Each structure stands twice: as C-alpha cells, then as structure tokens.
Coordinates of N, CA and C in Angstrom, one line a residue:
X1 N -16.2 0.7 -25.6 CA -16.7 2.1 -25.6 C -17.4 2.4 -26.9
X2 N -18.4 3.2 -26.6 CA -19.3 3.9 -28.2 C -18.3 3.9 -29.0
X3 N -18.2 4.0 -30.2 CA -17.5 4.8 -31.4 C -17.7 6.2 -31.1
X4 N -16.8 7.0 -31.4 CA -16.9 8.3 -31.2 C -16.7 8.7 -32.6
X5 N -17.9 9.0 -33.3 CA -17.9 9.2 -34.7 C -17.4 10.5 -34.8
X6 N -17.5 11.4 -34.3 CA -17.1 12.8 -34.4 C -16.1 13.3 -33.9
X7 N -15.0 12.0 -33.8 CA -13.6 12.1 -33.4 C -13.4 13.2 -32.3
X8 N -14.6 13.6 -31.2 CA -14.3 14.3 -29.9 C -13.1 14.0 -29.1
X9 N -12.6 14.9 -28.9 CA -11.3 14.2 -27.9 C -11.8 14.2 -26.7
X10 N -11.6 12.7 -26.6 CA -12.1 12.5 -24.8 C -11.0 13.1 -23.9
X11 N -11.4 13.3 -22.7 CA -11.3 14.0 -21.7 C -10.3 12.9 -21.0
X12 N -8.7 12.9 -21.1 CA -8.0 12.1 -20.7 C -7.8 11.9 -18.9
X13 N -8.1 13.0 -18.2 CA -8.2 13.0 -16.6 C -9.3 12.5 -16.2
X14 N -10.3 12.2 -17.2 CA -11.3 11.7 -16.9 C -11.5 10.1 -15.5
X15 N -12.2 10.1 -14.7 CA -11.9 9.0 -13.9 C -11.7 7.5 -14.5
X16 N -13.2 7.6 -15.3 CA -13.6 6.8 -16.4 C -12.4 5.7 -17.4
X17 N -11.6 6.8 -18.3 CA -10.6 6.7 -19.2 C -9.3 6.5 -18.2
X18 N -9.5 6.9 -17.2 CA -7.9 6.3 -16.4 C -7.9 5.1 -15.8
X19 N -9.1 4.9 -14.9 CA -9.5 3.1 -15.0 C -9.1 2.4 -15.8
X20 N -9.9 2.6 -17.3 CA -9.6 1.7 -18.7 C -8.2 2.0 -18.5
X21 N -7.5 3.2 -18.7 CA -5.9 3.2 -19.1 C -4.8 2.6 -18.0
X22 N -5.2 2.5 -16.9 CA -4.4 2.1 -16.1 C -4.8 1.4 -15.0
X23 N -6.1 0.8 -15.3 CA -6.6 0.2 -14.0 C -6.9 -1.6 -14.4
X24 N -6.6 -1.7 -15.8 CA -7.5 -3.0 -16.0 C -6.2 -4.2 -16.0
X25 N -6.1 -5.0 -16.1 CA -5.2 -6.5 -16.2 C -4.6 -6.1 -18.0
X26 N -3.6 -6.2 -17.6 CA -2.6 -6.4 -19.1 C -1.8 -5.1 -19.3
X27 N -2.4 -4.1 -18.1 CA -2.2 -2.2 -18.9 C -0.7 -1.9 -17.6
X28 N -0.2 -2.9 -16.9 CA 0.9 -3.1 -15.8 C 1.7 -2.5 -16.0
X29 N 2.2 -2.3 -17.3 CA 3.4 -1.9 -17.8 C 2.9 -0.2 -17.9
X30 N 2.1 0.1 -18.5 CA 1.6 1.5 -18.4 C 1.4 2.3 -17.0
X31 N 0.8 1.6 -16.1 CA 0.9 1.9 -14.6 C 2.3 2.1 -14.2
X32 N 3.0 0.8 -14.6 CA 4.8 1.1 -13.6 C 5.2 2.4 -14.2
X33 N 5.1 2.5 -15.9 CA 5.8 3.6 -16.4 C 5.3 5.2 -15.5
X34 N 3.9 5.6 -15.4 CA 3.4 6.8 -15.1 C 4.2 6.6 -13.3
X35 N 3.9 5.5 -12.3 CA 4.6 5.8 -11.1 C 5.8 6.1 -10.9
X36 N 6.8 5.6 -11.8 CA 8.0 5.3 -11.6 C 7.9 6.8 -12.4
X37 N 7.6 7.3 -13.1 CA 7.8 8.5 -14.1 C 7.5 9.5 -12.4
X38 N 6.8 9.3 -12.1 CA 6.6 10.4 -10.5 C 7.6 9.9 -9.8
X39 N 8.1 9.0 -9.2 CA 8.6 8.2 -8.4 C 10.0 9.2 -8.3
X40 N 10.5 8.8 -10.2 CA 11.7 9.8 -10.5 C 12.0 11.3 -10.4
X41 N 10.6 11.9 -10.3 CA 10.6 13.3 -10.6 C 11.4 13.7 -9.1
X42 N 11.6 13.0 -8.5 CA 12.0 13.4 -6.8 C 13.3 12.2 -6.3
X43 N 13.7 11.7 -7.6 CA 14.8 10.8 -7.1 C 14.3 9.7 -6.3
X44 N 13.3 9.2 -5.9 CA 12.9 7.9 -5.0 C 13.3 6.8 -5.7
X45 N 13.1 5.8 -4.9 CA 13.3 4.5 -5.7 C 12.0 4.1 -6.4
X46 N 12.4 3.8 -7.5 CA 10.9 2.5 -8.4 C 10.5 1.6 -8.0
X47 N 9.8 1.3 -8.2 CA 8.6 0.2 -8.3 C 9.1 -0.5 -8.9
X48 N 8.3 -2.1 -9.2 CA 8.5 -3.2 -9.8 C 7.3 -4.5 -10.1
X49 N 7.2 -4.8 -11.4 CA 6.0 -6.0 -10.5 C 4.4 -5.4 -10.1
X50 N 4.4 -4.5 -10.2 CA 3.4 -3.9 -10.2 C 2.5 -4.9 -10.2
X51 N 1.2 -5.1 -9.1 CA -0.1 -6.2 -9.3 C -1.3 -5.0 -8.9
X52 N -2.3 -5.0 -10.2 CA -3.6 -4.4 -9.7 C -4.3 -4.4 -9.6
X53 N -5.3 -3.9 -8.5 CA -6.2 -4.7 -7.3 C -7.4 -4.5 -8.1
X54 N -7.7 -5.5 -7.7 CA -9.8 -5.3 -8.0 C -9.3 -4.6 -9.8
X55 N -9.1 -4.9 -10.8 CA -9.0 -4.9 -12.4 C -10.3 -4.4 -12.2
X56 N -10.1 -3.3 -13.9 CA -11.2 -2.2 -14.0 C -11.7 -3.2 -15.1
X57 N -13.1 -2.9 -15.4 CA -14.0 -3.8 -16.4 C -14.7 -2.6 -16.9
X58 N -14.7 -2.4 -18.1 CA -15.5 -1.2 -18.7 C -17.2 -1.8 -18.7
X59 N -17.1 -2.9 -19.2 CA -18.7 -3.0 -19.2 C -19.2 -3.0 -17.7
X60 N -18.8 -3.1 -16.9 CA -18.9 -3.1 -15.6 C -19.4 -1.3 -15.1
X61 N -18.1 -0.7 -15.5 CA -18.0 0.6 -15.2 C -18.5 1.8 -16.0
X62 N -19.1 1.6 -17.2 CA -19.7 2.6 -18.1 C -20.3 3.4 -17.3
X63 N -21.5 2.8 -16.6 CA -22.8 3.8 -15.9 C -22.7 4.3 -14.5
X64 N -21.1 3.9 -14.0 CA -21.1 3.6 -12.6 C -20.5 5.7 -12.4
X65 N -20.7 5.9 -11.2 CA -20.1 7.0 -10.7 C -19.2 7.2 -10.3
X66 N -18.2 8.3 -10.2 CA -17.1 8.4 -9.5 C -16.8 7.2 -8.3
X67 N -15.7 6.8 -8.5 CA -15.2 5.8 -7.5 C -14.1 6.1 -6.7
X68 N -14.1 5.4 -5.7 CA -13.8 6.3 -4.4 C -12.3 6.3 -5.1
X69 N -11.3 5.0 -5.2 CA -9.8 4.9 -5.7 C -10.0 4.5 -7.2
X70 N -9.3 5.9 -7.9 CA -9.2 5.3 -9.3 C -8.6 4.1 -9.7
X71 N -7.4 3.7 -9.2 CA -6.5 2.7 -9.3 C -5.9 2.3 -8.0
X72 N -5.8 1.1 -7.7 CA -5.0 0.4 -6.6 C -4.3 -0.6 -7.0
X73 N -2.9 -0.6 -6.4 CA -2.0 -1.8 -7.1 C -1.0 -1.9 -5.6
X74 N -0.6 -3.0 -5.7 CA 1.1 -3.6 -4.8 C 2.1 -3.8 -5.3
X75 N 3.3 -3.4 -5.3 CA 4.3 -3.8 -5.7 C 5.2 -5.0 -5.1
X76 N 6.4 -5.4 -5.7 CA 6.4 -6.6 -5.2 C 7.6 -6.7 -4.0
X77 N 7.3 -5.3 -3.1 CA 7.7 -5.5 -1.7 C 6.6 -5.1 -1.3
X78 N 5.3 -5.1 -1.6 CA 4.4 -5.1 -0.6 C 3.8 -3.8 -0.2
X79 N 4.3 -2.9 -1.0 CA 4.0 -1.4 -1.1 C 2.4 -1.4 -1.7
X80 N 1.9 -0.6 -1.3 CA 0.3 -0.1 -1.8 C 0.8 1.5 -2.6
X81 N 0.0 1.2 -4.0 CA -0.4 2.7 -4.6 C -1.6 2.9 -5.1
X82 N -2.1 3.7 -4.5 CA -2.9 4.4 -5.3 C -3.3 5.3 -6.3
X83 N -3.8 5.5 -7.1 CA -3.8 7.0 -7.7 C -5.0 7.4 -7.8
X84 N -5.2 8.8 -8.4 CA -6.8 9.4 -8.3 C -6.3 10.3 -9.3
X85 N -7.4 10.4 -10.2 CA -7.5 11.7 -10.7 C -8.8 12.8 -10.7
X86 N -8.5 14.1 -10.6 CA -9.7 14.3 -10.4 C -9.8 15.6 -11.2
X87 N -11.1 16.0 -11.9 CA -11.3 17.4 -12.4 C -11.4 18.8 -12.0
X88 N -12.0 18.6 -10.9 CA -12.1 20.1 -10.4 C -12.2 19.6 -8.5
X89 N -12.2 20.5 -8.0 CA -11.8 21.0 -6.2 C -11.2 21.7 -6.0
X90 N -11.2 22.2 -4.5 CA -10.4 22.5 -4.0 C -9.2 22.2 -3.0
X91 N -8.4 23.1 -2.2 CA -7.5 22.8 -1.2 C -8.3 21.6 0.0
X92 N -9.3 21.5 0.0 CA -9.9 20.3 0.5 C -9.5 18.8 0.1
X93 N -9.4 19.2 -1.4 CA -9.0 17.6 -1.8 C -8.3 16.9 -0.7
X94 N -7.4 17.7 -0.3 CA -5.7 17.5 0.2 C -6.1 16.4 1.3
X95 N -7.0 17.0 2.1 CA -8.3 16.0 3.1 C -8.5 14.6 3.1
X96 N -9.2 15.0 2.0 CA -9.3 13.6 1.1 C -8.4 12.5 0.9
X97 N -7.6 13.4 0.0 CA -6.1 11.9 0.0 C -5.7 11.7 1.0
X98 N -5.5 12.6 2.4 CA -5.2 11.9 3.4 C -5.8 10.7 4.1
X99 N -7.3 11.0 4.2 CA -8.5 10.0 4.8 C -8.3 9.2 3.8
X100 N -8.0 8.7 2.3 CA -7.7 7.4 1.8 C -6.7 6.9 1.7
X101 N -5.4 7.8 1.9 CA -4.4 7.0 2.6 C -4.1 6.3 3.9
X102 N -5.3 6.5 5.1 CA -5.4 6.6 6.2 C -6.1 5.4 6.4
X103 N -7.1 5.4 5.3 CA -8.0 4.1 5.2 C -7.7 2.6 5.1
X104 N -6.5 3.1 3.8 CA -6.2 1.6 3.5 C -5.0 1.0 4.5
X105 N -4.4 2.4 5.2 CA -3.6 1.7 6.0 C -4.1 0.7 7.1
X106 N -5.6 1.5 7.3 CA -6.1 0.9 8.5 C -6.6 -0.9 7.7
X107 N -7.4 -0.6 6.4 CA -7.9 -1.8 5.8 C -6.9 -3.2 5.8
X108 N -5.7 -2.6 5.6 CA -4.6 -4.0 5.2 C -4.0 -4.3 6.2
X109 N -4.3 -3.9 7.8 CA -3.7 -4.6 8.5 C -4.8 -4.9 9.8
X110 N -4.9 -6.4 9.7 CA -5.9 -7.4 10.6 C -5.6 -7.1 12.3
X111 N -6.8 -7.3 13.1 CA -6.5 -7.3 14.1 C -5.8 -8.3 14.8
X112 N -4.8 -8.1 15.6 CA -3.9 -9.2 15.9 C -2.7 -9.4 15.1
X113 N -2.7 -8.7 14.2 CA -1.2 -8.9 13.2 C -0.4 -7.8 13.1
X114 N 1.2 -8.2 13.6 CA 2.1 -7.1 14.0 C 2.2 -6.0 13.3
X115 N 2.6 -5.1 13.8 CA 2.6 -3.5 13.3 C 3.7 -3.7 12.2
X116 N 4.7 -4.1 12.5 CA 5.4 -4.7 11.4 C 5.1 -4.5 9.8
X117 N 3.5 -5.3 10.0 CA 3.1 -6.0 8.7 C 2.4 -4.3 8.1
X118 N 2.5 -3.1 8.6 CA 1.5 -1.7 8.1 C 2.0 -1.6 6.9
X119 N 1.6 -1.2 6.0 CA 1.6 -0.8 4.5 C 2.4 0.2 4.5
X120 N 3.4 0.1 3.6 CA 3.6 1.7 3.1 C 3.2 2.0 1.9
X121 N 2.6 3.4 1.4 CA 1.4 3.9 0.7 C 2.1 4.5 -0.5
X122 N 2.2 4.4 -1.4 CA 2.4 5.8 -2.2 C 1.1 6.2 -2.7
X123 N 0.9 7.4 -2.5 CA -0.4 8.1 -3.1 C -0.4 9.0 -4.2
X124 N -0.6 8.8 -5.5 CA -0.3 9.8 -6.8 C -1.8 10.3 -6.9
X125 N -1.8 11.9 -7.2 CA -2.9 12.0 -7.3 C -2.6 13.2 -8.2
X126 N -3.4 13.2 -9.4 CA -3.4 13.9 -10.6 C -4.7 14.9 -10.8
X127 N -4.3 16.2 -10.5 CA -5.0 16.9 -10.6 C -5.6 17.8 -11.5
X128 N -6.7 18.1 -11.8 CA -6.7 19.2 -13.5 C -7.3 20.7 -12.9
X129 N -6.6 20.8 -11.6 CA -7.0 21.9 -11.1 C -6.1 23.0 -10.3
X130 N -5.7 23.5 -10.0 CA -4.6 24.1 -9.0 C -5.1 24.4 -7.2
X131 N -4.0 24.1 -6.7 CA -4.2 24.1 -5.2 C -3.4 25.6 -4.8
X132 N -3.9 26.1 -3.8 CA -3.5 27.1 -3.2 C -2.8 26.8 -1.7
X133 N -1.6 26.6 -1.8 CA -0.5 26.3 -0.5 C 0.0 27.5 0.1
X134 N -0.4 28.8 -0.8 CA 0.3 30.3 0.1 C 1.6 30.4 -0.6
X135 N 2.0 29.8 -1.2 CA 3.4 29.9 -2.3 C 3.7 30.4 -3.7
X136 N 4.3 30.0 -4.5 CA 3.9 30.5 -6.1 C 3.7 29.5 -6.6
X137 N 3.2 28.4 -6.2 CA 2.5 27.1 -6.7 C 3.7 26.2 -7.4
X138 N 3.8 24.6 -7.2 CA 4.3 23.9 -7.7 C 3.6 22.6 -8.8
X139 N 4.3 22.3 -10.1 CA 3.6 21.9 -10.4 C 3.6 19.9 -9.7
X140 N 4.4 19.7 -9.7 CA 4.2 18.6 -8.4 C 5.2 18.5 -7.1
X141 N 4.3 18.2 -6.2 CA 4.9 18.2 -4.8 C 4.5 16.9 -4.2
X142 N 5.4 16.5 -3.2 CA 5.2 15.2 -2.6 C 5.7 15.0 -1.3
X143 N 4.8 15.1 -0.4 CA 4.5 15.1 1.5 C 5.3 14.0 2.1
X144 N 5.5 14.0 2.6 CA 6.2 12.5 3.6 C 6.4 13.0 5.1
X145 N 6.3 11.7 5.8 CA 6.7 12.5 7.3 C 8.0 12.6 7.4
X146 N 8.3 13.7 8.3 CA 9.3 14.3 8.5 C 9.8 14.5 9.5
X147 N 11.1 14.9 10.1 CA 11.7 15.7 11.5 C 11.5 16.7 10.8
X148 N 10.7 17.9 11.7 CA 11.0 19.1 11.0 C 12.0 20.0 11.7
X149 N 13.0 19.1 12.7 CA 14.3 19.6 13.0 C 15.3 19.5 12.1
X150 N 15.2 18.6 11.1 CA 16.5 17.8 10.4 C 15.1 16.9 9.1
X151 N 15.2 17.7 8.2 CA 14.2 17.4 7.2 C 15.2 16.2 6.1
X152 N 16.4 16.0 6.7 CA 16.7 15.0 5.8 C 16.4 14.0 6.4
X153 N 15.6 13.5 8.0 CA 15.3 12.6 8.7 C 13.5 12.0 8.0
X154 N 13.5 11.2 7.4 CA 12.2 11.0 7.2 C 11.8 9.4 7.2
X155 N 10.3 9.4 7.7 CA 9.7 7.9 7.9 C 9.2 7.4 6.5
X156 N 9.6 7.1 6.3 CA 9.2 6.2 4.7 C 7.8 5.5 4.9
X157 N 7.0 6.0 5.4 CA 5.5 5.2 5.8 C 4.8 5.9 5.1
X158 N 4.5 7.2 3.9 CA 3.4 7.5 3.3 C 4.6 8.6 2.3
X159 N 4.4 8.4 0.9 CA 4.3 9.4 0.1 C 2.7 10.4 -0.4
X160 N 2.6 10.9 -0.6 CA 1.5 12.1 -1.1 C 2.1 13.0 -2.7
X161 N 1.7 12.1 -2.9 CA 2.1 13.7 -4.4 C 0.8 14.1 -4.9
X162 N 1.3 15.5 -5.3 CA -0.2 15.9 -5.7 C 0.5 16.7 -7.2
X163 N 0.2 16.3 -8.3 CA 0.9 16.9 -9.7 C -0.4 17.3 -10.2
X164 N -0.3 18.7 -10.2 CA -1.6 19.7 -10.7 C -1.0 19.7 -12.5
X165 N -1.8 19.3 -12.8 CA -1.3 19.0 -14.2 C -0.9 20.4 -15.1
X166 N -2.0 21.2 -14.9 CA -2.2 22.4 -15.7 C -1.0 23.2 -15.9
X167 N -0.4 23.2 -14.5 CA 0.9 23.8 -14.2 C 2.3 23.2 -15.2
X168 N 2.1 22.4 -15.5 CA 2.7 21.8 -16.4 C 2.9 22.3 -18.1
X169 N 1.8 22.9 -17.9 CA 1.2 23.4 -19.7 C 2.6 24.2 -20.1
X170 N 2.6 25.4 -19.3 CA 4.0 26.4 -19.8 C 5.2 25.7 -19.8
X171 N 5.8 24.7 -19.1 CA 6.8 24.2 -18.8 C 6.9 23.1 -20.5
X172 N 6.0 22.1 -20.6 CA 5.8 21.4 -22.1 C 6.5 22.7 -23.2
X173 N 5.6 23.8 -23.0 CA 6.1 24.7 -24.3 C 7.5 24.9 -24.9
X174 N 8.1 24.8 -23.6 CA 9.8 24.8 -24.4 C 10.4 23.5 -23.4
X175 N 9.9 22.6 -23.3 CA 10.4 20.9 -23.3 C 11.1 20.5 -24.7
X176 N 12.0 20.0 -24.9 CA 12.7 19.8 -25.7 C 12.5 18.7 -26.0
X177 N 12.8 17.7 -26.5 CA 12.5 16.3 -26.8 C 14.0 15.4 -26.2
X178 N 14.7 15.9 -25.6 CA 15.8 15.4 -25.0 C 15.1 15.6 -23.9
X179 N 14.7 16.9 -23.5 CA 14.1 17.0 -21.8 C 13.1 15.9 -21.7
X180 N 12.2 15.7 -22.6 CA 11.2 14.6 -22.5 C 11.7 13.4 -22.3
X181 N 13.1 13.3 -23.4 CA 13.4 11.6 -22.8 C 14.0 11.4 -21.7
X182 N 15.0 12.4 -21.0 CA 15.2 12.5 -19.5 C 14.1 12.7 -18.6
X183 N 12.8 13.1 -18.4 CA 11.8 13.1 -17.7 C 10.7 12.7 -18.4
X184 N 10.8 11.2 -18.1 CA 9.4 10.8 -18.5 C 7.7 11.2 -18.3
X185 N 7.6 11.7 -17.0 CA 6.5 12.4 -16.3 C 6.3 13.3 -17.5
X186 N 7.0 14.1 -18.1 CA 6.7 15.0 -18.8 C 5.5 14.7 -20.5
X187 N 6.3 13.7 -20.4 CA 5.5 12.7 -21.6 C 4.4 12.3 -21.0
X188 N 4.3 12.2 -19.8 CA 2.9 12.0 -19.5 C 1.9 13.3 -19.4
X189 N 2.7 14.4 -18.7 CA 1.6 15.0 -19.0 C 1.2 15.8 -20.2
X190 N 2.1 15.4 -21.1 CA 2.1 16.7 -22.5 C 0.4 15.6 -23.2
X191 N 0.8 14.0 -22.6 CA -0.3 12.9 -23.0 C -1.6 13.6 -22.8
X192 N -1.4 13.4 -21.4 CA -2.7 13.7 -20.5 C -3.5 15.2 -20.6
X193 N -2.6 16.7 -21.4 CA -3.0 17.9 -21.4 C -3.4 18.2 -22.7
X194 N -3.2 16.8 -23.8 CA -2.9 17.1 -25.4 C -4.5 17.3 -26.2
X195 N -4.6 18.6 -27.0 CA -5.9 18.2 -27.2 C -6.3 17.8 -28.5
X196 N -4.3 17.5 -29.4 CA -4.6 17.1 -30.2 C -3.8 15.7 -30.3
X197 N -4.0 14.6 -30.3 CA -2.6 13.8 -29.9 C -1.9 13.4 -31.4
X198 N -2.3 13.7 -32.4 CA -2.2 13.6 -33.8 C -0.8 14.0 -33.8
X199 N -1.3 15.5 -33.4 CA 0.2 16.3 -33.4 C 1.5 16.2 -33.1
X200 N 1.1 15.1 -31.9 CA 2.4 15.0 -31.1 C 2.8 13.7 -30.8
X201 N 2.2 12.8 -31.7 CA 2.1 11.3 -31.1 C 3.8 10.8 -31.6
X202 N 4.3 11.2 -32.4 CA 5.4 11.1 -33.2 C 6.5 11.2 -31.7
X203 N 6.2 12.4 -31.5 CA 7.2 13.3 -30.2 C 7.2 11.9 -29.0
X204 N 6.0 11.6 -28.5 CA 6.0 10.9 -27.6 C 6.2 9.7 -27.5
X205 N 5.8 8.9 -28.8 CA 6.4 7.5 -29.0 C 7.9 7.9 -28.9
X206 N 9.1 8.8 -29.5 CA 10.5 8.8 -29.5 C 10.6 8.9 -28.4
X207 N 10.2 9.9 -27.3 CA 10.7 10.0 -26.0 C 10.3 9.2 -24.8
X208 N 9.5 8.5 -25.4 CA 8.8 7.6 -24.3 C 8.3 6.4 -24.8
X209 N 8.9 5.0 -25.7 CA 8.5 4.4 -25.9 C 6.9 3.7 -25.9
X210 N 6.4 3.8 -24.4 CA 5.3 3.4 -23.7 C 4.6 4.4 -23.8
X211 N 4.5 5.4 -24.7 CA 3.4 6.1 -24.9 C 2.3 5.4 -26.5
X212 N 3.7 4.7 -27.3 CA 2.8 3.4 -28.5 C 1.8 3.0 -27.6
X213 N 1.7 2.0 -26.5 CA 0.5 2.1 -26.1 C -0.3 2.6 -25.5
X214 N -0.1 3.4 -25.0 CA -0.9 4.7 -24.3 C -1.8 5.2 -25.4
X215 N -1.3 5.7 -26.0 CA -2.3 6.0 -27.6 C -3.0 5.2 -28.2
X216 N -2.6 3.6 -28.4 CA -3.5 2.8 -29.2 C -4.5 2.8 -27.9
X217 N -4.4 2.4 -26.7 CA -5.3 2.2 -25.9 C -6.9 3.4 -26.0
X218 N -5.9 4.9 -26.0 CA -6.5 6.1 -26.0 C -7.7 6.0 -27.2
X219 N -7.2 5.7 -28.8 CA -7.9 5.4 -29.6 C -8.9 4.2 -29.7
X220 N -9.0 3.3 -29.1 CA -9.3 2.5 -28.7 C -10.8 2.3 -28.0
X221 N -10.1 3.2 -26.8 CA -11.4 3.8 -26.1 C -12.4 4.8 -26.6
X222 N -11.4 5.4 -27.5 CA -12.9 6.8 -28.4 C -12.9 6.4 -29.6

C-alpha cells in the first residue's frame, strides 16, 4: 500500500482493507478470532482450521472494484463462511446476502452428488450502516431456519448475521475492559469504529490478545 504520509486513518470497513486484513494466506488466525468472536456473541459452536478461498493479493486488488465476497473460507468440517462488509445501503442489502448465500450453496454442490454433501453457510456481514426491521434496532442479529411453532427447533443449514457496527458505538462507551475480555466481538468493533487507534491500542492488545496483530497489519497497510 502507498505510504500514508499524512497519517489519514484509513477507513477500516473498507472492502479493500478487510481483504488485506482478513482475506489473504497467513492472516487465519485473525479470521477464526473475528468469526468465532460472532459465532460466540449467540453461544454457537466455533470454528477451527479455518482455510481461505481464492487468498486476497493487494497488488492484484489495489485498482479492482467492489467484489462480490469480501472473504470466503471452510472450516475443517466443511462449513463455508463468508463475510462482507459494506459502507452504506439499505434494508435491501438483506436480499443480497440471501442470493450469496443461496449461490454458493448452489456453487459447491455438483450435479449428481448427494444432497448430503450441501454446504452449511455461515454468513457474517458487517455493516457501517443501520437496517430498519420495524423494532428498536439490534446491534447484531442472526437468522437461521426455523419452526416457527417451537423456535427452539432449528435446521442448522444457514446462519445470517448482520452486526450494524454503528450500533455498537454507545454500548463501547461504558464497556469495561473486563466486558471486553469476556466478549471478544467487542474488541472488534471498538477496532473497526476507532478513529484513533493510538488511543486504545493498549486496551485492545490486554483484552484481546489478537488485536497485536490486527494493528501491526492495520499500520502496515497505511
């Protein structure tokens, strides 16, 4: 990346800077931490092993445009995740991650080969904008199919989270540094919302080890 001589803070939801941060070969350990940091916010089981698809290449990607999956990876039962992040939209998005969770399900399984073999998806998608659901808004939610006779009945074939980051801002303010080390997610987004990371890099390396390299990476790139 350019030198950023004028020490701009780059734009961490940026599509660009999440590729580099979590899409390229060696950065595995950073990906498991941010899924599993969602994974947890709702008690699911973790990941492991994390492998990610098609590795991001900056020289590759400098000039390129928005790309359809920010990141794609398998875990090592065979799980597909995705993530996305995106800047602005609306309740449309929601559309969207459906049709690319809909896609790859269709993509990874060949004609002729048992249903058996269908993917199950987690879909993280990181938003820097707010959705309007008709409620008082959450700052992450996550979809699954359901009985909607008996909602503790559910098909484990697709998670959906959608974590509007923003919503997050007032909750950070009185986060404690215990609450941080009990919810890692949190440390992600105080990362991801920070516009100064000077300030807080101290905070985040104690409560989340795996933010050391999240930051050198961060610096790195600007």
């Amino acid at each position: 990346m350019k030198n950023n001589k004028d020490n701009i803070e780059i734009k961490k939801l940026s599509d660009l800077f999440a590729r580099y941060l979590l899409g390229k070969n060696g950065n595995e350990d950073l990906l498991e931490n941010l899924v599993n940091a969602t994974l947890s916010d709702f008690n699911f089981e973790e990941v492991k092993d994390l492998e990610i698809i098609d590795p991001f290449n900056l020289s590759e990607n400098i000039d390129l445009k928005e790309s359809i999956i920010d990141v794609k990876a398998k875990t090592k039962d065979n799980k597909t995740v995705i993530i996305e992040f995106q800047l602005c939209g609306n309740k449309n998005f929601v559309d969207r991650i459906f049709y690319y969770i809909s896609k790859n399900i269709v993509s990874e399984l060949r004609e002729g080969e048992d249903y058996q073999e269908v993917q199950k998806i987690i879909s993280i998608n990181l938003l820097d904008f707010n959705l309007d659901f008709g409620d008082e808004g959450k700052p992450h939610r996550c979809f699954k199919l359901i009985d909607t006779e008996n909602q503790n009945i559910s098909l484990d074939y697709i998670q959906m989270h959608i974590i509007e980051v923003q919503r997050f801002i007032d909750i950070l303010e009185n986060s404690t540094i215990e609450k941080l080390k009990k919810n890692k997610l949190l440390t992600w987004m105080k990362f991801f919302t920070s516009n100064n990371l000077e300030n807080i890099e101290k905070e985040l390396k104690e409560a989340n080890p795996i933010m050391t390299k999240a930051i050198e990476e961060y610096k790195r790139f600007t």
